[in-house]
Amino acid sequence: MPDALLLLALVILPFAGAVVAGLLPSHARNAAAGLAGAIALVSLGLVWAAYPTVAAGGVLRAEFAWMPTLGLNLVLRVDGFAWLFAGMVTGIGALVVLYARYYMSSDDPVPRFFSFLLAFMGSMTGIVISGNLIQLAFFWELTSLFSFLLIGYWHHLAAARDGARMALTITATGGLALFAGMLVLGHIVGSYDLDVVLAAGDRIREHPLYLVALILVVLGALTKSAQFPFHVWLPHAMAAPTPVSAYLHSATLVKAGIFLLIRLWPVMAGTDAWGWTVGLAGLITLVLGAYIAIFQNDLKGLLAYSTISHLGLITLLLGLKSELALVAAIFHTMNHAAFKASLFMAAGIIDHETGTRDIRRLSGLNRSMPFTARLALVAAAAMAGVPLLNGFISKEMFFAEALSAEVPVSPLLNILPFAALLASAFSVTYSLRFIHGAFFGPDPTDLPRKPHEPATWMRFPVEILVLTCIMVGVLPAATVGPFLDIAARSVLGAATPVYSLAVWHGFNLPLLMSVAALGGGVLLYTFLQRYLRTGQDGPPWIRRLEGQRIFERTMVYVSWRLARVLEQRAGTRRLQPQLRLVLGTAILAGGGAVWLRGFGPGNLPPTPVDPILAMIWVVGAACALGAAWQAKFHRLAALILVGGAGLVVCVTFVWFSAPDLALTQLTVEVVTTVLLLLGLRWLPKRFQSQDGQGRDGQGRRRQAAEVLTRTRRLRDLGIAAGAGTGMAAMAYAVMTRTPPDLLARHFLERAYTEGGGTNAVNVILVDFRGFDTLGEIVVVAAVALATFALLRRFRPAPDSLEVPEHQRDADGAVSHGNAGQPGTDWLLVPAVLTRLLFPVIVLVAIFLLLRGHDLPGGGFSAGMVVAIAIILQYMIGGTDWTEDRLRLRPHLWIGTGLLLAAGTGLAAWPFGLPFLTSYFAYVDLPLIGKVPMASALIFDIGVFALVVGATLLMLVALAHQSVRAHRATPRIAAAVPVRDHAPMPAGDD
Amino acid sequence: MQAAELPLWAAVPVSVLLLLGAGLALVGSVGLLRLRSFYDRIHAPTLGTTLGIGSILLASMLFFSVLQTRLVLHEVLIGIFMVVTTPVTFILLSRAAFYRDQQEGNPEVPALPPRQDAPEP
Amino acid sequence: MTGWMDHLIIAPVILPMLAGIAMILVRDRWRGATVLLGLASTVGLVVLAIMLMVLADGPVVRVYRLGDWPALFGIVLVLDRLSALMLLLTSLLGLAAFVFSLARWHRAGPHFHPLFQFQLMGLNGVFLTGDLFNLFVFFEVMLAASYGLALHGSGTARVRAGLHYIVVNLVASLLFLIGVSVIYGIGGTLNMADLANRMRDVAVEDRALLEAGAALLGVAFLIKAAMWPLGFWLPATYAAASAPAAAILSILSKVGIYAVLRVWLLLFGGDTGASAGFGGTWLTIGGLLTIAFGTLAVLATQNLSRFAGASLMISSGTLLAAIGTGQVAVTAGALFYLAGSVLAIGSFFLLIEIVERGREVGADVLAVTREAFGTGEEEEPDEPDEVGIAIPGTVAILGLAFMICALLLAGLPPLSGFLAKFAILAPLLRPSAAGVPAMTWVLMAALILSGLATLIAAVRAGIELFWASPTGRIPRISLLEIVPIGVLLLLCAALTAGAGPVMGYMQATADALYAPQGYLAGVLAAPPAIPPAIPGGR
Amino acid sequence: MARLIPYPLFALALLALWLLLAGSLTPGTLLLGGALALGGSWALVALPPPEARLHRLGAVPGLLWMVLVEVVRSNHAVAKIILWPGQAGTRRSGFVRIPLDMRSPYGLAALACILTATPGTVWVEYDRAESTVLLHVLDLVDEETWVRTVKDNWERRLMAIFE
Amino acid sequence: MELVLSLGIGILAGSGVWLLLRPRTFQVIIGLALLSYAVNLFIFSTGGLRTGAAAILQAGEAGTLARYADPLPQALVLTAIVIGFATTALLLVVLLATRGLTRTDHVDGREREP
Amino acid sequence: MSAALLGWSVFLAQLMLVAAMGCAAVRMLRGPRAQDRVLALDTIYVNAMLLLLVFGIRTGSTHYFEAALIIALLGFVATSALAKFLMRGEVIE
Ligand code: NA
Ligand code: NA
C-alpha cells in the first residue's frame, strides 16, 4: 500500500464512517457500532502497517496541494511519535466502540453517537499525523467541536449542555490561540511545514517573537489538556456518556495538548519561559487536581480530577529541561491512557448496572460484581503507582526527574520533590477511595438498580486494558519498550538519552518516595474517613472556588452584560444619532482631506455678482431657513416655503443655461407638493404647547430637559453649519476652477452630428448616457411598485381615521368635497375650467415630448405634465368621478414604458450592435417634408410612459387611502371634536 | 442674435412695457405685504397677473418678433393659461379662507347662516 | 460585435430587467407565469455568471460599449475577475433566496417578484459598470428595489427599520452625488479607467478637493458596507426584513466593499501619483472598529436575526481592515473571505427564519437571563435516567445547518471561514525584514477574538434553540426552503475543498486590482462594434 | 360630423394652441396638430364637460374690449389703493352677495375669469340653490352699485353668448 | 456670481441638515428636499456657470464650448432629480406607514421618554 | 442706444420683479395664516415667471419660454392643492 493512500485512508475513513453512521436510522445501534468498530480496527490495522517504516526510523509522508500559494498543504506525516499516538487513538477507539455498543441504551439515537465518535477519531488522527502547523490547528478545532457534540450528546440534561458549552468555549479559545501561535511560528520559520519547523529550533528560540509564539501555543496546549487554570471544563465534561469520558477525557482529546507540547518540545522547550509556563502550570495542576480528586463523591468526577492531576504530572515533566523527562512523559501518557480508560469503563459499568456513580451511595459491589471489582482494583493500583503495574514505572521516572531535573528557578527546584510526593500520596488516597468506596463495605441499600456483572463483551475492553497495565508493569522493556523507543527517538533524534525500562532500579530515593507516597496515601485515607463520610461536596478550604461558577459568572459578565453595555455605548438604534454620526463623519472626512492638503479657491477670477440673482438668492435662502424654522409646528408653511426655495432653484437653472432642468424641476415641484399634501393628512396634528416653564414640582426636571434640548440643538446647529460651510466652500472651490471640458466638448460636437438632436442634454440622456436613464426609470418603477405594495397594507393611525374637521359643518355633519356632488357648488367653476384644461395640458406634454430631442423638453417632463393633468382631475373631480371616466392602468404604463425603453436598446442587437446603439435618419415624407426618425425618440416615449404610470401609481395609491378611510367611516359621522392635538413634550428634539 | 440689434422704434415700446409690467407686479406684491387683511391682500397680486403679465408678454412678443423678423406669438398662450388657471386657485383659496374664518367665527366674514343641507337639484 | 457572445456581458443586467418588466405586465393575474419567469431569470443568471467567470479568468478585460460610444465618453460595462466573482455570488444567492421565497414569502405582499428582479439587475449593474455616475445609478436601482424588498410584508418592525434604512441611504446617495461631482469637476471624466489614468496628472492645488470628493464617496460606500459608526441601520433593517429579502440584502453590504475595492484601488492604488494609498489607514482603523462593534453586538444580542446582522458587520469590518492594509496578498485573502461570507450569511438569514418559526416568542430572553442568574446549578435538579430524546429529523437538519453556519461565521474549521481568516492573516505575517507592524497584531487579535465571540454567542443560541427546548413546536419546513440553504452551505464546503484553485482565482483578481494596467488598457482601447461609416447608423 | 369631431370648436382651439406652440405653419405641423387636436377633443369626451351652446359669437370681441378696459381701470384703482392707502382712508372692503340669473356653467366660468382678472374683486363662493355669487370687493363703496355693475356689465353680455 | 451660488448651496445644505437631525418624520423629509436642492445645484455648478448658453445647438452644427454650456452636469442633475423625486415619494409612504403602525411621527417610531 | 435702453429697462424690470418676489417671500414667512402663505407662493410663482420672460429678453433666447409656460399652466396646481388642503384637509377625496 502506498504511503499516501494509507495516510489518506487513515484520516478519511473515520469521517466517511461518520457520515454513513449519521445517515443510519436512529435505532440502528448494531449497524452503527459495527461500522464504527470496523473502521477503528481497519484504522488500527493501517497504523500497524506503518510500523515497519517507523520502526526503522523512517517517516511516512504525503503531501496534497490545498492552498499552496499560502503554504497550507495537506501534509500527512507519521513518525514514531505520531505512530504511537495514532495507535493509541485507533486502538483505544476500537475498545471504546465495543464498550459503547453495550453501554448505550437502545433508546438513544446511537448512530449519531457513533457518527460523532468516528468524526472525533478522525479529527484526533488528523492532529496526530498533521505535517503542517495550520492543518494541525485545523484538526485541533475539529476535536473541540466533536467533543462538544459528544459531551452534549444527552442534551436534554442541563449538565450536559453546560458542560459541553464550557468545554467548547475553553478549548476552542485555546484552539484559536494555537492558531495564532501557529501563524506566528510560521512567520518566524517562514513555513508551516512541520519538518521545516522542527529543523528551525534555534531560529525559533532566538526570535524576538518567540515569547509570543510560546504563550499562544502553550495556551492552546494547556486548555486542551485541562491544565490549571483551564482545568475547570474537564470535570463538567463528565456529563458525557462514559465511553466518551473513557476515550476523550483520558486517552485522546486531553492528550492532544500533551501531544502538541511534545511535538514542539525540540524547537520550543529548553528556555526559562517554557519552564515557567509549562512547568508551573503542570506543578499546580498536579497537586491541585489530586487534592480535589480526593473529595469527589462522583466516581467520574474523581477520575476527572485524577486525570487533571496526571496530565499535570506529564506537563510538569515536559516543563523540565531534561530529555529523560520527555521520555517519562511519553511513557506516562501511554500508561495513563491504559489505566484511566479502564477505570472510566469500570465506573461506567458501575453506573450502568447500579444506576448511580455516587460513592456515598455505592458500597460493597465486590460481592455483586466481583470480576469488575478485580479489574478496577488493578487499574486503580496502577493509577496509585503500585509496583508491578505500569503506573509505578513511569511514576518512578517522574520522581527521579523531580529530584534531578533542571528547572528554571531555584525555589521551584526545592519544592518539586515534595510536591511530587504529596501529589502521589493524594493519588494513592483517591485510588483507595475509588476502590474502597465502591466495592467494599456493607451491601448497598438504596441503589436505583440491583447490581450484577455486566455483559461479557462490555467487560472485554476493560480486561484488555488491565492486562496491558499488568504486562507493561511486569515486563516493560519487552512489551512497551520498542514502541516507547521509536517514539522518543523520533522526537529527540540524536539527543535521545539512555534510559532503562526496568521494574527494579535498586534502593534509591525514587523508590523511597514511592513507598512514602503509598504509605502516606493510605494513612491520609484512613485519617479522612470521618470527613468523607459527612458527604460534603467539594474539597475543604477551596470549596468556594467553584470553577464552573466562576466561569459562568465571568462569561455572563464579559460576554453578555459588559458587551451589552459597551454595545449600547458604542452604537445606537435611534435615527438622529445615526444621522449625526453619518453627517459628522462626512464632514470630518471631507474636511480632513482638505485640511491635510490645504484649501484654496481656484485659478479663475470670480465673475461679477449679478445683483438680480443675488437678490433672488436672498429670497431662496429666506425660504430655506424659513422652512427649517417652520417644519415642526407649521408643516404647511414649511411645505410652501420649500416650494419657494425650489422655485429659486428653477430660476437659477434657467439663469445658468439649463432650461431642461428648470422644466423638470418645476414639474417635480408640483407633483412633490401634491404628494406631500396627500401625506400630510395622515400625520398627527401638532401645535406648539403654549404653557410656559415649569409651574409645579416638575420645574427643575423640565429645566434640566430644556438645557439638554438646547445643548442638542446647539450641537445640531454646529453640524448643520459645518455641512453648509463645507458645501459652500467646496462649491466655491469647484466653481472657481477651470471646468472640465473633455466630455463637454465631445458631447457638444457630436450631439447633432452623431446623436441626431440639437438638445445636447437630451441627447446625453437618451443616447450617449441612455443607460443611466434606463437605470433611472427602473428606479422610478421599483419605487412605484414598492410604494404601491406598502400602501396596500397601509393602516392609518386611529386618530387620523376620522374625517378632517375641515370637512365638517358647524353642526358636525360631513360635507362633500368633490365636484358634482351635492353641496359642492364652490367647485363648479374650477371643475369646468380644469376639465377644459385636461386636453390642453396633454397637448403641451406631447409637444414637450416630441421636441425634446431638439429643444427643451423630453420624456420625463412630458410624463410629469400628463401625470399632473390627471392629478388635477382627481383633485377637483374626486377619485370616484375621475376613475369612472378615465381608465388608468398605471402598471400597464410602467410595463410598457420600460419595455419600450429596453426594447429600443435591444433593437440594436440584430444589427450586430451593442445595446442602446441609436439609429437616426431623416425621412422625406410627401407633403410634410423631412422628418427626423430617431430611435432615441422611442426611448424617450418609453421614459414618458413610465413616468406617467409610476407617478400615477404612487399618487393614486396614496389618494385611495382617503377613499378607504371615508368608506370606513360613515359619511355623516357623529360630531366628535377632533382636538386631540399632541403638544410637544419637553426635550423633544 | 442679440438685443443690441433691436431698432430703437421697437426698443422704446419694449422698454416701456417691461417697466410697466414689472412695476405693476411690484406694486401688487407690495400690496400683498402692506394690506391689512387676507381678503384685501388677495386682490393685490392680480395687478401682476393681469396687466403686469400682459405688458411683459407684449414686450416679449414685440421683442422676439422684431428680433427674429417673424411673428412670435406663443406668449399669447401664457396669457390664456393665466386667465384660465388663476381663477381656480383664487376661488379655492378665497373660499378656503372664508370657510376657515367662518368656522372660527372671525367677525371679518359674514356669520355662518343656519344651514340646511341643500336638496339635490 | 460579431456574435451573441459579445452581448454576454450585459446579459446579467438585461435578463432580470426583462423578467421584471414581464412580471409587471403580467401582474398578479397569473402567478405561475411570474414564478416561471423568476425561475428562468435566476437560473439563467447563474448560468450567465458561470460563463462570464470563465470568460473573465484570463488576461483580457472585456468591455461592452453601451450605445457603441467610445469608452471615454459613453458608458462601458467592464468584465474582469472581480466583477465576475461578484456576479456569481449574487446569482447564487439570488437563486437560493428566490427558491426559498417560493415556499411562502413571495405571497406576503404584492410585487415581490419584479422588485426581486430589479434588485438583481441593480446588483449586477453595480458590479459591471465602469462609469462612476452609472455606478451611482445602479446603486440607486439596487437600493430602490431593496427598499421595496426590505419592506416586503409590511408590519411595524419592518416599517420602522425601513424608515431608518431609507433615510440613511438617501443621505448616502447624496454624499455619493457630491463625491462624484467633485471628482468630475476636478478629474474631468466619469470613466473610472480614464480617471485612474489622470490621477497622476492632477495638479497639486486640486488634490485637496479631489481627495475630499473621494472621501465623501468613500463615506457613501462605507455606509453601505456598514462601517462603524455608519452602519447602525444594518442589524435592525436586516433583522426586520423577510428572510429571502434579508438574504439578498446581505450582499448589499458587500456592494460597499466592492465599490471600495474597485474605486479606491483604481484611484488610489499603487501607481496613481501623490494620492496613492489615500485613506488606507482609515479604512483599516474603521474596519477594526467595525469588527469591535460587531463583536460586541454579536455578544449582546438575544435575537438571531440581529446576530446575523452583527456577523455581517464583523465580516464587513474584516474586509475593510484587510483591504485597508493595501497589500495584494491580503486582498486576495479578503476576497476569499468575501465569497465565503456572502454564502454563509445569506444561508444563515434563510435558516434563522425557519428556526425561529418553531419558537415561542421571548424564549431567547429567557436563555440569557437564566444563564445570568441561575448559572445552571439549581435548575432541573432531577436527572432521570440518561436516555436521550431522539430529535426529529427536521431539527437535526436545522441544527446541523445552524452549526455549519456558526462555524462559517466564527471562522472555525472545517469550512471556508477558517481558511479565509488564514488567507488574510498568513500574508500579513509573511516573514519580512521590517518586522510585523502593530496594525497586523491588532488585526489578528480582532479577527480571532471576533471569531471567538461569534462562537460563544452562536453556541449560546444554538444550545438554547436545539438542545434546551426540544418541546417547542417543530417547525414545518418545505423542501423549497431547506434545499437552498443546503446548496449554499455545500458551496462553502466546496470553497474549502477547492481552496487552492479558488485562492488562485482570488490571487489573480487581487493582482489585477493592484496592477490595473490591463483594466485601463482594456477599457480605453475598446474597439467600436462597427466602423463609423455605415449608412443609416453612425 | 359631431361624432367625428365631438367638440369642433374646442378642437379648433387645440389646433390653434398647437400652432402657437410649434410656432410654425408647415404642413407637417398642421397635420400633426390636426391629429392631436382631434385626439384632444376625443379625450374631452371621456370627461364630458357640461353642454355648451354658443350664440352670438360676434359679441365676444366687444366683451373682450370691455374686459380690457375694466382691467386697466381696476389696475389703476387698486394700484392707487396700495401705493397711497392714506388717500382712501374711507375705503371699506367687504363681501357682496350678488344674485345671478345666469346658470350656464361656461358663463359662470367666464364670469369668474373676468372677475378674477379684474383687480379689486374676488369670486369667493357660488351657491347654485340660491343662484348667488359671493364676491369680496376691495373698495366696497356701495353694495348696490356692485350688484348693478356685475349684472349689467358682465352677466347680461355673457348670457347673450352662453344662453 | 460663484460666491452667491455657493452661499445659496451652503444655506440650503445647512437648513437641510438641520432638519435632517430633527425628530419628526416630516422635518426629515423636508430636510432631504432642501438637501437635494443643494446637491443638485452643486452637481450643476461643476460644469461652470454660463449665462445664456443653453446647450441647444443649431441643426447640423457641431457645438463648441465657446458658445454652449457643458451639458453633462445638466444630464446628471436630471437623473438626480428624478431619482430624488422617486425616493422622496417612497420615504413619504414609509413615514406614513410608520405613523400608521406606531401612531407616532417620531423618526424612531416611538416617542422618547422625557 | 437701443441696447443701452433695453439693457437698463431689462435690468430695472428684473430688479422690480425680484423686489416683488422679496415682498411675497416676506409675506410667505410672516403668514400669519396659511392662506396668506399660499397666496404668497402663488405670487412668487407669477413673479418668477415674469422674471423668466424678462430673462428671455435679456439673453435674446426663447429657450426659457417653456419654463415660463409650464409655470403658467401648472403652477396653479400646486397652489390649488394647497388651497384645497386648507379647506378640506385632503387634496384628493
Ligand atoms: Na428576519
Ligand atoms: Na380679481
Short mmCIF file of C-alpha atoms in Angstrom, two decimals, chain A residues 574-576 579-580 583 606-610 613-614 617 621 624-625 627-628 631-632 635 642 646 649 652-653 655-659 661 664-665 668-669 671-672 675-676 679-680 682-684 686 712-713 716-717 719-720 723-724 727-728 730-732 734-735 739-741 743-744 747-749 751-752 758-761 764-765 769 776 780 783 786-787 790-791 794-800 854-856 860 864 954 958 988-989, chain E residues 1-30 33-35 37-42 44-65 68-83 85-90 92-97 99-101 103-108 110-112 114:
data_model
loop_
_atom_site.label_atom_id
_atom_site.label_comp_id
_atom_site.label_asym_id
_atom_site.label_seq_id
_atom_site.Cartn_x
_atom_site.Cartn_y
_atom_site.Cartn_z
CA ARG A 574 -32.11 55.79 17.05
CA LEU A 575 -32.08 57.64 13.81
CA GLN A 576 -30.94 61.05 14.97
CA LEU A 579 -27.54 60.75 11.10
CA ARG A 580 -25.38 62.89 13.32
CA LEU A 583 -23.00 63.63 8.67
CA PRO A 606 -14.78 85.18 -9.71
CA THR A 607 -17.30 86.57 -12.14
CA PRO A 608 -19.08 89.78 -11.12
CA VAL A 609 -22.10 89.38 -8.94
CA ASP A 610 -25.38 89.83 -10.75
CA LEU A 613 -29.60 86.71 -9.00
CA ALA A 614 -28.12 87.70 -5.66
CA TRP A 617 -30.98 84.00 -3.68
CA ALA A 621 -32.18 81.50 1.43
CA ALA A 624 -34.89 77.60 3.06
CA LEU A 625 -34.25 78.98 6.51
CA ALA A 627 -38.74 76.04 6.03
CA ALA A 628 -36.17 74.80 8.51
CA ALA A 631 -41.21 72.43 9.70
CA LYS A 632 -42.01 71.35 13.21
CA ARG A 635 -45.87 71.84 8.25
CA VAL A 642 -39.80 74.68 0.29
CA GLY A 646 -37.49 75.14 -5.24
CA VAL A 649 -33.51 76.71 -7.78
CA THR A 652 -31.11 79.50 -11.13
CA PHE A 653 -31.18 76.65 -13.60
CA TRP A 655 -30.15 81.63 -15.34
CA PHE A 656 -27.25 79.33 -15.96
CA SER A 657 -28.44 77.88 -19.22
CA ALA A 658 -30.27 74.75 -18.15
CA PRO A 659 -33.83 75.01 -19.45
CA LEU A 661 -33.50 71.20 -15.66
CA THR A 664 -38.10 69.05 -14.89
CA GLN A 665 -37.62 70.74 -11.56
CA VAL A 668 -41.33 67.69 -9.94
CA GLU A 669 -42.02 70.60 -7.60
CA VAL A 671 -46.01 66.74 -8.03
CA THR A 672 -43.98 66.69 -4.84
CA LEU A 675 -47.64 64.23 -2.83
CA LEU A 676 -46.62 65.73 0.48
CA GLY A 679 -49.32 62.59 3.10
CA LEU A 680 -49.91 65.47 5.46
CA TRP A 682 -52.16 61.21 7.83
CA LEU A 683 -49.74 62.92 10.15
CA PRO A 684 -50.73 63.80 13.69
CA ARG A 686 -49.21 69.23 16.24
CA ARG A 712 -28.58 69.12 21.49
CA ARG A 713 -29.87 71.88 19.28
CA ASP A 716 -27.07 70.01 15.58
CA LEU A 717 -26.70 73.62 14.64
CA ILE A 719 -23.29 70.07 12.34
CA ALA A 720 -25.67 71.93 10.07
CA ALA A 723 -22.25 70.88 6.46
CA GLY A 724 -23.41 74.16 4.98
CA MET A 727 -20.74 72.51 0.83
CA ALA A 728 -20.40 76.20 0.17
CA MET A 730 -16.46 73.06 -1.95
CA ALA A 731 -18.90 74.58 -4.40
CA TYR A 732 -16.89 77.76 -4.48
CA VAL A 734 -15.06 73.81 -7.77
CA MET A 735 -16.71 76.74 -9.49
CA PRO A 739 -14.32 73.47 -15.61
CA PRO A 740 -13.66 70.10 -17.20
CA ASP A 741 -14.02 70.28 -20.93
CA LEU A 743 -16.62 65.36 -22.18
CA ALA A 744 -18.43 68.64 -22.74
CA PHE A 747 -20.97 65.82 -26.38
CA LEU A 748 -21.45 69.23 -27.94
CA GLU A 749 -19.58 68.21 -31.05
CA ALA A 751 -24.91 65.77 -30.19
CA TYR A 752 -26.22 66.63 -33.58
CA THR A 758 -29.81 69.64 -31.13
CA ASN A 759 -30.67 69.49 -27.45
CA ALA A 760 -27.34 68.17 -26.18
CA VAL A 761 -28.73 67.45 -22.73
CA ILE A 764 -26.94 62.65 -23.50
CA LEU A 765 -29.95 61.39 -21.62
CA ARG A 769 -25.72 58.00 -21.50
CA GLU A 776 -33.16 55.74 -13.56
CA VAL A 780 -38.76 55.03 -10.55
CA VAL A 783 -40.13 52.78 -6.11
CA ALA A 786 -42.70 49.44 -3.54
CA THR A 787 -44.97 52.29 -2.53
CA LEU A 790 -46.70 49.24 1.06
CA LEU A 791 -49.89 51.21 0.66
CA PHE A 794 -51.47 50.76 4.93
CA ARG A 795 -53.18 51.11 8.27
CA PRO A 796 -53.78 54.70 9.31
CA ALA A 797 -53.41 55.65 12.92
CA PRO A 798 -56.77 55.67 14.67
CA ASP A 799 -56.70 59.38 15.33
CA SER A 800 -56.23 60.21 11.67
CA ASP A 854 -34.02 69.16 -30.24
CA LEU A 855 -35.31 71.70 -27.76
CA PRO A 856 -36.03 71.82 -24.04
CA PHE A 860 -39.54 62.89 -18.29
CA MET A 864 -44.82 64.54 -15.32
CA MET A 954 -47.86 56.41 -6.36
CA LEU A 958 -51.91 57.41 -1.78
CA ASP A 988 -38.41 66.74 22.00
CA ASP A 989 -35.61 67.49 19.68
CA MET E 1 -21.51 85.05 -9.02
CA GLU E 2 -19.83 81.92 -7.74
CA LEU E 3 -19.96 83.34 -4.26
CA VAL E 4 -23.69 83.90 -4.39
CA LEU E 5 -24.41 80.45 -5.64
CA SER E 6 -22.08 78.75 -3.22
CA LEU E 7 -23.61 80.66 -0.34
CA GLY E 8 -27.02 79.62 -1.57
CA ILE E 9 -25.90 75.99 -1.75
CA GLY E 10 -24.45 76.29 1.71
CA ILE E 11 -27.63 77.69 3.20
CA LEU E 12 -29.80 75.09 1.51
CA ALA E 13 -27.49 72.34 2.71
CA GLY E 14 -27.29 73.73 6.22
CA SER E 15 -31.06 74.06 6.55
CA GLY E 16 -31.49 70.60 5.13
CA VAL E 17 -29.01 69.07 7.51
CA TRP E 18 -30.56 70.85 10.46
CA LEU E 19 -33.96 69.42 9.57
CA LEU E 20 -32.48 66.02 8.92
CA LEU E 21 -31.39 65.91 12.52
CA ARG E 22 -34.85 66.73 13.88
CA PRO E 23 -37.05 64.10 15.46
CA ARG E 24 -40.20 64.35 13.35
CA THR E 25 -40.53 62.50 10.10
CA PHE E 26 -41.97 65.46 8.30
CA GLN E 27 -38.98 67.55 9.26
CA VAL E 28 -36.71 64.89 7.87
CA ILE E 29 -38.46 64.71 4.54
CA ILE E 30 -38.41 68.48 4.18
CA ALA E 33 -35.81 68.01 -0.08
CA LEU E 34 -33.68 71.03 0.79
CA LEU E 35 -30.54 68.96 0.83
CA TYR E 37 -31.68 71.09 -3.95
CA ALA E 38 -28.27 71.88 -2.59
CA VAL E 39 -26.73 68.75 -4.06
CA ASN E 40 -28.40 69.24 -7.43
CA LEU E 41 -27.09 72.78 -7.63
CA PHE E 42 -23.71 71.53 -6.57
CA PHE E 44 -24.81 71.58 -11.73
CA SER E 45 -22.11 74.00 -10.71
CA THR E 46 -19.27 71.63 -11.57
CA GLY E 47 -19.76 72.39 -15.24
CA GLY E 48 -19.13 76.06 -14.69
CA LEU E 49 -21.67 78.87 -14.63
CA ARG E 50 -22.65 80.23 -18.02
CA THR E 51 -25.48 82.60 -18.72
CA GLY E 52 -27.39 82.47 -21.95
CA ALA E 53 -25.54 79.48 -23.30
CA ALA E 54 -28.09 76.70 -23.16
CA ALA E 55 -26.77 73.63 -24.93
CA ILE E 56 -29.33 73.79 -27.71
CA LEU E 57 -27.40 73.60 -30.94
CA GLN E 58 -28.26 74.79 -34.38
CA ALA E 59 -29.31 71.97 -36.65
CA GLY E 60 -26.31 70.48 -38.38
CA GLU E 61 -23.88 72.16 -36.10
CA ALA E 62 -21.03 70.67 -34.12
CA GLY E 63 -21.27 72.72 -30.95
CA THR E 64 -18.34 74.17 -29.09
CA LEU E 65 -17.78 75.14 -25.51
CA TYR E 68 -22.65 76.42 -25.16
CA ALA E 69 -22.60 75.36 -21.57
CA ASP E 70 -21.42 71.91 -20.53
CA PRO E 71 -24.46 69.68 -20.98
CA LEU E 72 -23.16 66.76 -18.96
CA PRO E 73 -23.72 68.08 -15.44
CA GLN E 74 -27.20 69.02 -16.53
CA ALA E 75 -27.90 65.49 -17.63
CA LEU E 76 -26.52 64.21 -14.35
CA VAL E 77 -28.69 66.60 -12.37
CA LEU E 78 -31.72 65.48 -14.34
CA THR E 79 -31.07 61.91 -13.35
CA ALA E 80 -30.51 63.01 -9.77
CA ILE E 81 -33.74 65.00 -9.71
CA VAL E 82 -35.74 62.06 -10.98
CA ILE E 83 -34.21 59.64 -8.54
CA PHE E 85 -38.30 62.56 -6.61
CA ALA E 86 -38.88 58.82 -6.55
CA THR E 87 -37.15 58.30 -3.26
CA THR E 88 -38.97 61.23 -1.68
CA ALA E 89 -42.23 59.59 -2.64
CA LEU E 90 -41.12 56.33 -1.14
CA LEU E 92 -43.21 59.72 2.38
CA VAL E 93 -45.13 56.50 2.09
CA VAL E 94 -42.85 54.78 4.55
CA LEU E 95 -43.19 57.55 7.06
CA LEU E 96 -46.95 57.41 6.67
CA ALA E 97 -46.86 53.68 7.21
CA ARG E 99 -47.05 56.76 11.59
CA GLY E 100 -49.99 54.47 10.92
CA LEU E 101 -48.48 51.44 12.59
CA ARG E 103 -49.15 56.02 15.99
CA THR E 104 -46.33 58.49 16.22
CA ASP E 105 -44.47 60.59 13.73
CA HIS E 106 -41.22 60.31 15.62
CA VAL E 107 -38.41 59.08 13.43
CA ASP E 108 -37.79 56.15 15.73
CA ARG E 110 -41.65 55.63 19.36
CA GLU E 111 -41.67 58.72 21.49
CA ARG E 112 -38.62 59.22 23.61
CA PRO E 114 -38.60 62.61 28.56
#
